[in-house]
CSV table of C-alpha atoms in Angstrom, one decimal:
chain,number,residue,atom,x,y,z
F,12,MET,CA,13.0,-10.8,-47.6
F,13,LEU,CA,9.3,-11.0,-47.1
F,14,ASN,CA,9.0,-7.2,-47.3
F,15,ARG,CA,10.7,-7.2,-50.6
F,16,TRP,CA,8.2,-9.9,-51.8
F,17,ALA,CA,5.4,-7.4,-50.7
F,18,SER,CA,6.9,-4.5,-52.5
F,19,TRP,CA,7.3,-6.7,-55.7
F,20,LEU,CA,3.6,-7.7,-55.4
F,21,ASN,CA,2.7,-3.9,-55.8
F,22,GLN,CA,4.6,-3.6,-59.0
F,23,PRO,CA,2.1,-4.1,-62.2
F,24,TRP,CA,4.6,-6.6,-63.9
F,25,VAL,CA,4.1,-8.8,-61.0
F,26,ARG,CA,0.4,-8.3,-59.9
F,27,TYR,CA,-1.1,-8.5,-63.3
F,28,PRO,CA,0.5,-12.0,-64.4
F,29,LEU,CA,-0.5,-13.2,-61.0
F,30,MET,CA,-4.1,-12.1,-61.4
F,31,ALA,CA,-4.1,-13.8,-65.0
F,32,PHE,CA,-2.8,-17.2,-63.4
F,33,CYS,CA,-5.3,-16.8,-60.6
F,34,LEU,CA,-8.2,-16.3,-63.1
F,35,LEU,CA,-7.1,-19.7,-65.1
F,36,ALA,CA,-6.8,-21.5,-61.7
F,37,THR,CA,-10.1,-20.3,-60.7
F,38,LEU,CA,-12.0,-21.1,-63.9
F,39,LEU,CA,-10.2,-24.7,-63.7
F,40,LEU,CA,-10.4,-25.3,-59.9
F,41,LEU,CA,-13.6,-23.3,-58.8
F,42,PRO,CA,-16.2,-26.1,-59.9
F,43,GLY,CA,-14.4,-28.9,-57.7
F,44,ALA,CA,-13.7,-26.3,-54.9
F,45,LEU,CA,-17.3,-25.6,-54.8
F,46,TYR,CA,-18.0,-29.3,-54.7
F,47,GLY,CA,-15.8,-29.6,-51.7
F,48,PRO,CA,-18.4,-28.6,-48.9
F,49,ALA,CA,-21.1,-30.7,-50.2
F,50,MET,CA,-18.8,-33.7,-50.3
F,51,LEU,CA,-17.6,-32.7,-46.7
F,52,TYR,CA,-21.2,-32.5,-45.5
F,53,ALA,CA,-22.0,-35.9,-47.1
F,54,GLY,CA,-19.0,-37.3,-45.4
F,55,LEU,CA,-20.2,-36.0,-41.9
F,56,MET,CA,-23.7,-38.0,-42.3
F,57,PRO,CA,-23.9,-41.4,-40.9
F,58,GLY,CA,-24.5,-44.3,-42.9
F,59,VAL,CA,-23.1,-42.9,-46.0
F,60,ASP,CA,-21.2,-45.1,-48.6
F,61,GLY,CA,-17.5,-44.0,-49.1
F,62,ARG,CA,-17.5,-41.7,-46.0
F,63,ALA,CA,-13.9,-41.8,-45.7
F,64,SER,CA,-13.4,-40.7,-49.4
F,65,ALA,CA,-16.2,-38.0,-49.2
F,66,LEU,CA,-14.4,-36.4,-46.2
F,67,GLY,CA,-11.1,-36.5,-47.9
F,68,TRP,CA,-12.3,-34.8,-51.1
F,69,GLY,CA,-14.4,-32.4,-49.3
F,70,LEU,CA,-11.5,-31.3,-46.8
F,71,LEU,CA,-9.6,-31.1,-50.3
F,72,GLY,CA,-12.3,-29.0,-51.9
F,73,VAL,CA,-12.8,-26.6,-49.0
F,74,GLY,CA,-8.8,-25.9,-48.7
F,75,GLY,CA,-8.7,-25.1,-52.2
F,76,LEU,CA,-11.6,-22.9,-51.8
F,77,ALA,CA,-10.1,-21.1,-49.0
F,78,GLY,CA,-6.8,-20.7,-51.1
F,79,LEU,CA,-8.7,-19.3,-54.1
F,80,ALA,CA,-10.3,-16.7,-51.7
F,81,GLY,CA,-7.3,-15.9,-50.0
F,82,ALA,CA,-5.5,-15.2,-53.4
F,83,TRP,CA,-8.0,-12.9,-54.8
F,84,VAL,CA,-8.3,-11.0,-51.6
F,85,ARG,CA,-4.5,-10.6,-51.6
F,86,LEU,CA,-4.4,-9.6,-55.4
F,87,VAL,CA,-7.6,-7.2,-55.2
F,88,LEU,CA,-7.3,-5.5,-51.9
F,89,PRO,CA,-4.6,-2.6,-51.9
F,90,ALA,CA,-1.5,-2.8,-50.0
F,91,GLU,CA,-2.6,-0.2,-47.5
F,92,ALA,CA,-5.6,-2.4,-46.2
F,93,PHE,CA,-2.8,-5.0,-45.3
F,94,GLN,CA,-0.4,-2.5,-43.7
F,95,ARG,CA,-3.4,-1.2,-41.7
F,96,SER,CA,-4.6,-4.7,-40.3
F,97,MET,CA,-2.9,-7.3,-38.6
F,98,ARG,CA,-6.0,-9.5,-38.5
F,99,LEU,CA,-6.4,-9.4,-42.3
F,100,ARG,CA,-2.8,-10.2,-43.1
F,101,GLN,CA,-3.3,-13.2,-40.7
F,102,ALA,CA,-6.6,-14.3,-42.0
F,103,VAL,CA,-5.3,-14.1,-45.5
F,104,ALA,CA,-2.0,-15.6,-44.8
F,105,THR,CA,-3.8,-18.5,-43.1
F,106,ALA,CA,-6.2,-19.0,-45.9
F,107,LEU,CA,-3.3,-19.1,-48.4
F,108,LEU,CA,-1.4,-21.7,-46.4
F,109,ILE,CA,-4.7,-23.8,-46.2
F,110,GLY,CA,-4.8,-23.4,-50.0
F,111,MET,CA,-1.0,-24.5,-50.3
F,112,LEU,CA,-1.6,-27.6,-48.1
F,113,ALA,CA,-4.6,-28.5,-50.5
F,114,ALA,CA,-2.4,-28.0,-53.3
F,115,LEU,CA,0.4,-30.3,-51.8
F,116,VAL,CA,-2.2,-33.1,-51.2
F,117,GLN,CA,-3.4,-32.8,-54.6
F,118,LEU,CA,0.0,-33.2,-55.8
F,119,GLY,CA,0.7,-36.2,-53.8
F,120,VAL,CA,-2.6,-37.6,-55.3
F,121,LEU,CA,-1.5,-37.0,-58.8
F,122,ILE,CA,1.8,-38.8,-58.0
F,123,LEU,CA,0.2,-41.9,-56.3
F,124,ARG,CA,-2.4,-42.2,-59.1
F,125,GLY,CA,0.4,-42.1,-61.6
F,126,ASP,CA,-1.5,-39.5,-63.2
F,127,PHE,CA,0.8,-37.1,-65.4
F,128,GLN,CA,-1.3,-34.9,-67.0
F,129,ALA,CA,0.7,-31.6,-67.9
F,130,LEU,CA,-2.2,-29.1,-67.4
F,131,ALA,CA,-3.2,-30.7,-64.0
F,132,TRP,CA,0.7,-30.6,-62.9
F,133,CYS,CA,1.3,-27.0,-64.2
F,134,VAL,CA,-2.1,-25.8,-62.5
F,135,VAL,CA,-1.6,-27.3,-59.0
F,136,ALA,CA,2.0,-26.8,-58.8
F,137,GLY,CA,1.4,-23.1,-60.0
F,138,CYS,CA,-1.1,-22.8,-57.2
F,139,PHE,CA,1.3,-23.8,-54.7
F,140,LEU,CA,4.1,-21.7,-55.9
F,141,ALA,CA,1.7,-18.7,-56.3
F,142,GLY,CA,0.2,-19.4,-52.9
F,143,GLY,CA,3.6,-19.5,-51.4
F,144,PHE,CA,4.8,-15.9,-52.8
F,145,LEU,CA,1.2,-14.4,-51.9
F,146,ALA,CA,1.5,-15.7,-48.2
F,147,GLY,CA,5.1,-14.3,-48.0
F,148,ALA,CA,4.0,-11.3,-49.5
F,149,THR,CA,1.1,-11.0,-47.0
F,150,LEU,CA,3.3,-11.5,-43.9
F,151,GLY,CA,5.9,-9.1,-45.2
F,152,GLU,CA,3.1,-6.4,-45.7
F,153,GLY,CA,3.7,-5.0,-42.3
F,154,PRO,CA,2.9,-1.6,-41.0
F,155,VAL,CA,5.0,1.1,-42.9
F,156,ALA,CA,6.9,2.0,-39.9
F,157,GLU,CA,8.1,-1.7,-39.6
F,158,ARG,CA,9.1,-2.0,-43.5
F,159,SER,CA,12.7,-1.5,-44.4
F,160,VAL,CA,12.9,-1.7,-48.3
C-alpha cells in the first residue's frame, strides 16, 4: 500500500496541491516554528520563570520545524533520490513523524483550550494528514527492485 502512495506522490495532480498546502502551512506556521528553538533554549536556562511552559512550546516549535523541513525535502527531491538512499528515507520519515506528533499535540492544545478557530483546525489537521501521507510515501519509496506497483 505504501508503494502505491509513493507512486501517487510522483503524479502532478497529487504533488502540486500538496506543495500549495505546504506553502500555506509554512507561511502560517514558520514564524512560530522558528521561535521554538529560542523558547527551548530559554526553557533550558536555570531560574527562568515559566520554564516548563517554555520547554513545552519550544519542543512543539522544534517538532513543527522538523515536520515542515521533512515535508519540503520530500516534495522537492525527486523520487530517485529516495530510491537510492535508505538513510534519506529514514531521516525524512523521522522528521515527518516528529512533525505529525507536534501537530497532534497542537490539536490537543486546541481542544483543551476550547479554541475552535476554523483556520487553526484546518491547517493543523491538514499538516497531520499531509505528514502521514508523505511519511507513508517516503517509506514506500524503496529501491526500484523492491517496488511492485
